[in-house]
């Protein structure tokens, strides 16, 4: 068992700590591993551990996984147990809805080199937590991946995508089209007019 380096307060997309310094990217040491769970992603990327569990509020698992070329996933809040009370729980940092929902929700999320490890993690944990009365009673089930994906028609009057975003979308469509995925253009002009 080991602890990955992270920013002292979290909430950052890099993993610098005054105690241990920067977490460097395995693929390019002039770059960061991301954050705030960058130390965990670096441990997985360097094959020091097979799997890691970080906490994610606004990308703290997903950003380091992306930067290190790994799989990272933030499940729906409340789907997994969270044994670590945080600032938001302790201070009752809630929104103003009648249901008194938390305004900001963090949750635990896995980081791994292999998607099959993440699936095994969820399958094992779901079967273990089925008796936890604070979590939804949902057993693990295999699902068929989608064969159709909706793509928003550009609405440049409101939000013009950057060249990088456009290129990433085009490359994703090209890759997924080769896997027999159908793309359907979704028009939301009616919604925008309201």
PDB file of C-alpha atoms in Angstrom:
ATOM      1  CA  UNK A   1       0.000   0.000   0.000  1.00  0.00           C
ATOM      2  CA  UNK A   2       1.266   3.464  -0.812  1.00  0.00           C
ATOM      3  CA  UNK A   3       0.001   7.041  -0.992  1.00  0.00           C
ATOM      4  CA  UNK A   4       0.235   9.058  -4.173  1.00  0.00           C
ATOM      5  CA  UNK A   5       1.365  12.667  -4.039  1.00  0.00           C
ATOM      6  CA  UNK A   6      -1.253  15.340  -4.550  1.00  0.00           C
ATOM      7  CA  UNK A   7      -1.807  19.048  -4.114  1.00  0.00           C
ATOM      8  CA  UNK A   8      -2.150  19.860  -0.432  1.00  0.00           C
ATOM      9  CA  UNK A   9      -5.628  21.316  -0.749  1.00  0.00           C
ATOM     10  CA  UNK A  10      -6.803  19.394  -3.813  1.00  0.00           C
ATOM     11  CA  UNK A  11      -8.972  21.386  -6.221  1.00  0.00           C
ATOM     12  CA  UNK A  12      -6.044  21.779  -8.649  1.00  0.00           C
ATOM     13  CA  UNK A  13      -5.377  20.165 -12.001  1.00  0.00           C
ATOM     14  CA  UNK A  14      -1.790  19.457 -11.034  1.00  0.00           C
ATOM     15  CA  UNK A  15      -0.193  17.574  -8.161  1.00  0.00           C
ATOM     16  CA  UNK A  16       2.375  19.800  -6.496  1.00  0.00           C
ATOM     17  CA  UNK A  17       2.994  19.491  -2.801  1.00  0.00           C
ATOM     18  CA  UNK A  18       5.459  21.559  -0.797  1.00  0.00           C
ATOM     19  CA  UNK A  19       6.430  18.394   1.087  1.00  0.00           C
ATOM     20  CA  UNK A  20       7.228  16.174  -1.910  1.00  0.00           C
ATOM     21  CA  UNK A  21       7.392  18.462  -4.953  1.00  0.00           C
ATOM     22  CA  UNK A  22       5.827  17.941  -8.368  1.00  0.00           C
ATOM     23  CA  UNK A  23       4.403  14.751  -9.828  1.00  0.00           C
ATOM     24  CA  UNK A  24       5.928  14.437 -13.275  1.00  0.00           C
ATOM     25  CA  UNK A  25       4.286  12.854 -16.278  1.00  0.00           C
ATOM     26  CA  UNK A  26       5.762   9.477 -17.242  1.00  0.00           C
ATOM     27  CA  UNK A  27       5.544  10.272 -20.942  1.00  0.00           C
ATOM     28  CA  UNK A  28       7.094  13.744 -20.734  1.00  0.00           C
ATOM     29  CA  UNK A  29       8.788  14.843 -17.513  1.00  0.00           C
ATOM     30  CA  UNK A  30       8.455  18.513 -18.455  1.00  0.00           C
ATOM     31  CA  UNK A  31       4.702  18.105 -17.949  1.00  0.00           C
ATOM     32  CA  UNK A  32       2.485  17.316 -14.974  1.00  0.00           C
ATOM     33  CA  UNK A  33       0.533  14.135 -14.291  1.00  0.00           C
ATOM     34  CA  UNK A  34      -2.532  16.255 -13.654  1.00  0.00           C
ATOM     35  CA  UNK A  35      -4.434  16.494 -10.442  1.00  0.00           C
ATOM     36  CA  UNK A  36      -5.449  16.330  -7.914  1.00  0.00           C
ATOM     37  CA  UNK A  37      -5.006  12.515  -7.905  1.00  0.00           C
ATOM     38  CA  UNK A  38      -1.924  12.807 -10.141  1.00  0.00           C
ATOM     39  CA  UNK A  39       0.272  10.845  -7.758  1.00  0.00           C
ATOM     40  CA  UNK A  40      -2.098   7.881  -7.969  1.00  0.00           C
ATOM     41  CA  UNK A  41      -2.204   8.073 -11.774  1.00  0.00           C
ATOM     42  CA  UNK A  42       1.592   8.260 -11.873  1.00  0.00           C
ATOM     43  CA  UNK A  43       1.881   5.160  -9.681  1.00  0.00           C
ATOM     44  CA  UNK A  44      -0.405   3.248 -12.049  1.00  0.00           C
ATOM     45  CA  UNK A  45       1.272   4.612 -15.188  1.00  0.00           C
ATOM     46  CA  UNK A  46       4.732   3.630 -13.911  1.00  0.00           C
ATOM     47  CA  UNK A  47       3.419   0.130 -13.052  1.00  0.00           C
ATOM     48  CA  UNK A  48       4.154   0.544  -9.350  1.00  0.00           C
ATOM     49  CA  UNK A  49       0.543  -0.415  -8.589  1.00  0.00           C
ATOM     50  CA  UNK A  50      -2.059  -2.099 -10.801  1.00  0.00           C
ATOM     51  CA  UNK A  51      -4.963   0.023  -9.695  1.00  0.00           C
ATOM     52  CA  UNK A  52      -5.722   3.082  -7.624  1.00  0.00           C
ATOM     53  CA  UNK A  53      -8.745   4.778  -6.118  1.00  0.00           C
ATOM     54  CA  UNK A  54      -8.802   8.556  -6.041  1.00  0.00           C
ATOM     55  CA  UNK A  55     -11.478  11.043  -5.121  1.00  0.00           C
ATOM     56  CA  UNK A  56     -13.091  13.181  -7.796  1.00  0.00           C
ATOM     57  CA  UNK A  57     -14.940  16.443  -7.392  1.00  0.00           C
ATOM     58  CA  UNK A  58     -14.334  18.297 -10.647  1.00  0.00           C
ATOM     59  CA  UNK A  59     -11.949  16.029 -12.559  1.00  0.00           C
ATOM     60  CA  UNK A  60      -9.438  14.866  -9.938  1.00  0.00           C
ATOM     61  CA  UNK A  61      -9.525  11.270 -11.216  1.00  0.00           C
ATOM     62  CA  UNK A  62     -10.388  11.911 -14.857  1.00  0.00           C
ATOM     63  CA  UNK A  63      -7.754  14.590 -15.574  1.00  0.00           C
ATOM     64  CA  UNK A  64      -4.746  12.589 -14.280  1.00  0.00           C
ATOM     65  CA  UNK A  65      -5.998   9.473 -16.079  1.00  0.00           C
ATOM     66  CA  UNK A  66      -6.175  11.487 -19.310  1.00  0.00           C
ATOM     67  CA  UNK A  67      -2.723  13.030 -18.825  1.00  0.00           C
ATOM     68  CA  UNK A  68      -1.138   9.610 -18.146  1.00  0.00           C
ATOM     69  CA  UNK A  69      -3.023   7.674 -20.845  1.00  0.00           C
ATOM     70  CA  UNK A  70      -5.064   5.592 -18.381  1.00  0.00           C
ATOM     71  CA  UNK A  71      -8.695   4.790 -17.679  1.00  0.00           C
ATOM     72  CA  UNK A  72     -10.305   6.943 -15.012  1.00  0.00           C
ATOM     73  CA  UNK A  73     -13.940   7.064 -14.068  1.00  0.00           C
ATOM     74  CA  UNK A  74     -16.129   9.191 -11.801  1.00  0.00           C
ATOM     75  CA  UNK A  75     -19.256   7.203 -10.973  1.00  0.00           C
ATOM     76  CA  UNK A  76     -22.549   8.817 -10.083  1.00  0.00           C
ATOM     77  CA  UNK A  77     -22.324  10.433  -6.664  1.00  0.00           C
ATOM     78  CA  UNK A  78     -23.659   8.130  -3.947  1.00  0.00           C
ATOM     79  CA  UNK A  79     -23.037   5.011  -6.045  1.00  0.00           C
ATOM     80  CA  UNK A  80     -20.003   3.965  -3.991  1.00  0.00           C
ATOM     81  CA  UNK A  81     -19.373   4.299  -0.259  1.00  0.00           C
ATOM     82  CA  UNK A  82     -17.135   7.155   0.796  1.00  0.00           C
ATOM     83  CA  UNK A  83     -15.441   6.346   4.086  1.00  0.00           C
ATOM     84  CA  UNK A  84     -13.580   9.658   4.175  1.00  0.00           C
ATOM     85  CA  UNK A  85     -15.589  12.630   5.475  1.00  0.00           C
ATOM     86  CA  UNK A  86     -14.636  15.788   3.657  1.00  0.00           C
ATOM     87  CA  UNK A  87     -14.853  19.540   4.055  1.00  0.00           C
ATOM     88  CA  UNK A  88     -18.278  19.650   2.432  1.00  0.00           C
ATOM     89  CA  UNK A  89     -19.742  16.952   4.670  1.00  0.00           C
ATOM     90  CA  UNK A  90     -18.304  18.444   7.860  1.00  0.00           C
ATOM     91  CA  UNK A  91     -19.479  21.978   7.118  1.00  0.00           C
ATOM     92  CA  UNK A  92     -22.883  20.990   5.698  1.00  0.00           C
ATOM     93  CA  UNK A  93     -22.122  22.894   2.502  1.00  0.00           C
ATOM     94  CA  UNK A  94     -25.547  22.302   1.006  1.00  0.00           C
ATOM     95  CA  UNK A  95     -27.511  23.995  -1.745  1.00  0.00           C
ATOM     96  CA  UNK A  96     -30.867  25.648  -1.314  1.00  0.00           C
ATOM     97  CA  UNK A  97     -33.105  22.934  -2.757  1.00  0.00           C
ATOM     98  CA  UNK A  98     -35.909  21.583  -0.534  1.00  0.00           C
ATOM     99  CA  UNK A  99     -34.229  18.170  -0.666  1.00  0.00           C
ATOM    100  CA  UNK A 100     -31.109  19.692   0.934  1.00  0.00           C
ATOM    101  CA  UNK A 101     -28.809  18.203  -1.680  1.00  0.00           C
ATOM    102  CA  UNK A 102     -25.105  18.807  -1.455  1.00  0.00           C
ATOM    103  CA  UNK A 103     -24.024  21.662  -3.668  1.00  0.00           C
ATOM    104  CA  UNK A 104     -20.711  20.004  -4.515  1.00  0.00           C
ATOM    105  CA  UNK A 105     -20.433  16.217  -4.584  1.00  0.00           C
ATOM    106  CA  UNK A 106     -17.197  14.300  -4.578  1.00  0.00           C
ATOM    107  CA  UNK A 107     -16.938  10.571  -4.966  1.00  0.00           C
ATOM    108  CA  UNK A 108     -14.375   7.823  -5.175  1.00  0.00           C
ATOM    109  CA  UNK A 109     -13.238   6.760  -8.627  1.00  0.00           C
ATOM    110  CA  UNK A 110     -10.842   4.156 -10.028  1.00  0.00           C
ATOM    111  CA  UNK A 111      -7.707   4.688 -12.135  1.00  0.00           C
ATOM    112  CA  UNK A 112      -6.234   1.764 -14.078  1.00  0.00           C
ATOM    113  CA  UNK A 113      -4.289   0.774 -17.158  1.00  0.00           C
ATOM    114  CA  UNK A 114      -6.983  -1.707 -18.148  1.00  0.00           C
ATOM    115  CA  UNK A 115     -10.727  -1.202 -18.498  1.00  0.00           C
ATOM    116  CA  UNK A 116     -11.216  -4.818 -17.374  1.00  0.00           C
ATOM    117  CA  UNK A 117      -9.695  -3.924 -13.965  1.00  0.00           C
ATOM    118  CA  UNK A 118     -12.230  -1.124 -13.521  1.00  0.00           C
ATOM    119  CA  UNK A 119     -15.054  -3.488 -14.459  1.00  0.00           C
ATOM    120  CA  UNK A 120     -13.779  -6.067 -11.951  1.00  0.00           C
ATOM    121  CA  UNK A 121     -13.535  -3.364  -9.274  1.00  0.00           C
ATOM    122  CA  UNK A 122     -17.153  -2.288  -9.767  1.00  0.00           C
ATOM    123  CA  UNK A 123     -18.436  -5.828 -10.047  1.00  0.00           C
ATOM    124  CA  UNK A 124     -16.702  -6.841  -6.800  1.00  0.00           C
ATOM    125  CA  UNK A 125     -17.631  -3.690  -4.920  1.00  0.00           C
ATOM    126  CA  UNK A 126     -21.250  -3.675  -6.104  1.00  0.00           C
ATOM    127  CA  UNK A 127     -21.756  -7.202  -4.829  1.00  0.00           C
ATOM    128  CA  UNK A 128     -20.139  -6.231  -1.523  1.00  0.00           C
ATOM    129  CA  UNK A 129     -22.122  -3.009  -0.914  1.00  0.00           C
ATOM    130  CA  UNK A 130     -25.530  -4.449  -1.808  1.00  0.00           C
ATOM    131  CA  UNK A 131     -26.381  -4.520   1.922  1.00  0.00           C
ATOM    132  CA  UNK A 132     -25.365  -0.893   2.584  1.00  0.00           C
ATOM    133  CA  UNK A 133     -28.649   0.885   3.357  1.00  0.00           C
ATOM    134  CA  UNK A 134     -27.245   4.293   2.371  1.00  0.00           C
ATOM    135  CA  UNK A 135     -26.508   3.217  -1.219  1.00  0.00           C
ATOM    136  CA  UNK A 136     -28.885   2.232  -4.019  1.00  0.00           C
ATOM    137  CA  UNK A 137     -29.412  -1.556  -4.149  1.00  0.00           C
ATOM    138  CA  UNK A 138     -28.199  -2.154  -7.674  1.00  0.00           C
ATOM    139  CA  UNK A 139     -26.366  -5.335  -8.626  1.00  0.00           C
ATOM    140  CA  UNK A 140     -23.669  -5.336 -11.277  1.00  0.00           C
ATOM    141  CA  UNK A 141     -24.963  -6.091 -14.728  1.00  0.00           C
ATOM    142  CA  UNK A 142     -23.288  -6.384 -18.100  1.00  0.00           C
ATOM    143  CA  UNK A 143     -24.724  -3.927 -20.602  1.00  0.00           C
ATOM    144  CA  UNK A 144     -24.517  -3.746 -24.360  1.00  0.00           C
ATOM    145  CA  UNK A 145     -22.557  -0.702 -25.536  1.00  0.00           C
ATOM    146  CA  UNK A 146     -24.569   1.838 -27.548  1.00  0.00           C
ATOM    147  CA  UNK A 147     -24.619   1.548 -31.322  1.00  0.00           C
ATOM    148  CA  UNK A 148     -25.964   5.065 -31.883  1.00  0.00           C
ATOM    149  CA  UNK A 149     -24.533   8.344 -30.541  1.00  0.00           C
ATOM    150  CA  UNK A 150     -26.070  11.811 -30.843  1.00  0.00           C
ATOM    151  CA  UNK A 151     -23.872  14.676 -31.977  1.00  0.00           C
ATOM    152  CA  UNK A 152     -25.055  18.231 -31.351  1.00  0.00           C
ATOM    153  CA  UNK A 153     -25.433  20.341 -34.465  1.00  0.00           C
ATOM    154  CA  UNK A 154     -23.076  23.318 -34.127  1.00  0.00           C
ATOM    155  CA  UNK A 155     -24.700  26.318 -32.483  1.00  0.00           C
ATOM    156  CA  UNK A 156     -21.974  28.859 -33.100  1.00  0.00           C
ATOM    157  CA  UNK A 157     -24.164  31.817 -32.178  1.00  0.00           C
ATOM    158  CA  UNK A 158     -23.959  30.749 -28.545  1.00  0.00           C
ATOM    159  CA  UNK A 159     -20.813  28.652 -28.224  1.00  0.00           C
ATOM    160  CA  UNK A 160     -18.281  28.269 -30.963  1.00  0.00           C
ATOM    161  CA  UNK A 161     -16.139  25.150 -30.514  1.00  0.00           C
ATOM    162  CA  UNK A 162     -12.388  25.648 -30.552  1.00  0.00           C
ATOM    163  CA  UNK A 163     -10.272  24.090 -33.295  1.00  0.00           C
ATOM    164  CA  UNK A 164      -8.967  21.574 -30.770  1.00  0.00           C
ATOM    165  CA  UNK A 165     -12.479  20.558 -29.730  1.00  0.00           C
ATOM    166  CA  UNK A 166     -13.561  20.216 -33.358  1.00  0.00           C
ATOM    167  CA  UNK A 167     -10.518  18.102 -34.217  1.00  0.00           C
ATOM    168  CA  UNK A 168     -11.022  15.851 -31.170  1.00  0.00           C
ATOM    169  CA  UNK A 169     -14.678  15.324 -32.069  1.00  0.00           C
ATOM    170  CA  UNK A 170     -13.842  14.544 -35.712  1.00  0.00           C
ATOM    171  CA  UNK A 171     -11.130  12.051 -34.683  1.00  0.00           C
ATOM    172  CA  UNK A 172     -13.485  10.375 -32.189  1.00  0.00           C
ATOM    173  CA  UNK A 173     -16.203  10.056 -34.832  1.00  0.00           C
ATOM    174  CA  UNK A 174     -13.710   8.540 -37.269  1.00  0.00           C
ATOM    175  CA  UNK A 175     -12.486   5.959 -34.739  1.00  0.00           C
ATOM    176  CA  UNK A 176     -15.966   5.029 -33.517  1.00  0.00           C
ATOM    177  CA  UNK A 177     -17.380   4.860 -37.060  1.00  0.00           C
ATOM    178  CA  UNK A 178     -14.896   2.068 -37.726  1.00  0.00           C
ATOM    179  CA  UNK A 179     -16.511   0.177 -34.827  1.00  0.00           C
ATOM    180  CA  UNK A 180     -19.986   0.216 -36.405  1.00  0.00           C
ATOM    181  CA  UNK A 181     -21.287   3.141 -34.340  1.00  0.00           C
ATOM    182  CA  UNK A 182     -23.953   5.244 -36.015  1.00  0.00           C
ATOM    183  CA  UNK A 183     -23.923   9.005 -35.479  1.00  0.00           C
ATOM    184  CA  UNK A 184     -27.103  11.079 -35.526  1.00  0.00           C
ATOM    185  CA  UNK A 185     -27.060  14.860 -35.658  1.00  0.00           C
ATOM    186  CA  UNK A 186     -29.155  16.302 -32.838  1.00  0.00           C
ATOM    187  CA  UNK A 187     -30.783  19.655 -33.486  1.00  0.00           C
ATOM    188  CA  UNK A 188     -31.560  21.726 -30.379  1.00  0.00           C
ATOM    189  CA  UNK A 189     -32.524  24.961 -32.156  1.00  0.00           C
ATOM    190  CA  UNK A 190     -36.067  24.719 -30.742  1.00  0.00           C
ATOM    191  CA  UNK A 191     -34.670  24.633 -27.205  1.00  0.00           C
ATOM    192  CA  UNK A 192     -32.321  27.535 -27.860  1.00  0.00           C
ATOM    193  CA  UNK A 193     -35.150  29.750 -29.107  1.00  0.00           C
ATOM    194  CA  UNK A 194     -37.051  29.341 -25.833  1.00  0.00           C
TER     195      UNK A 194
END
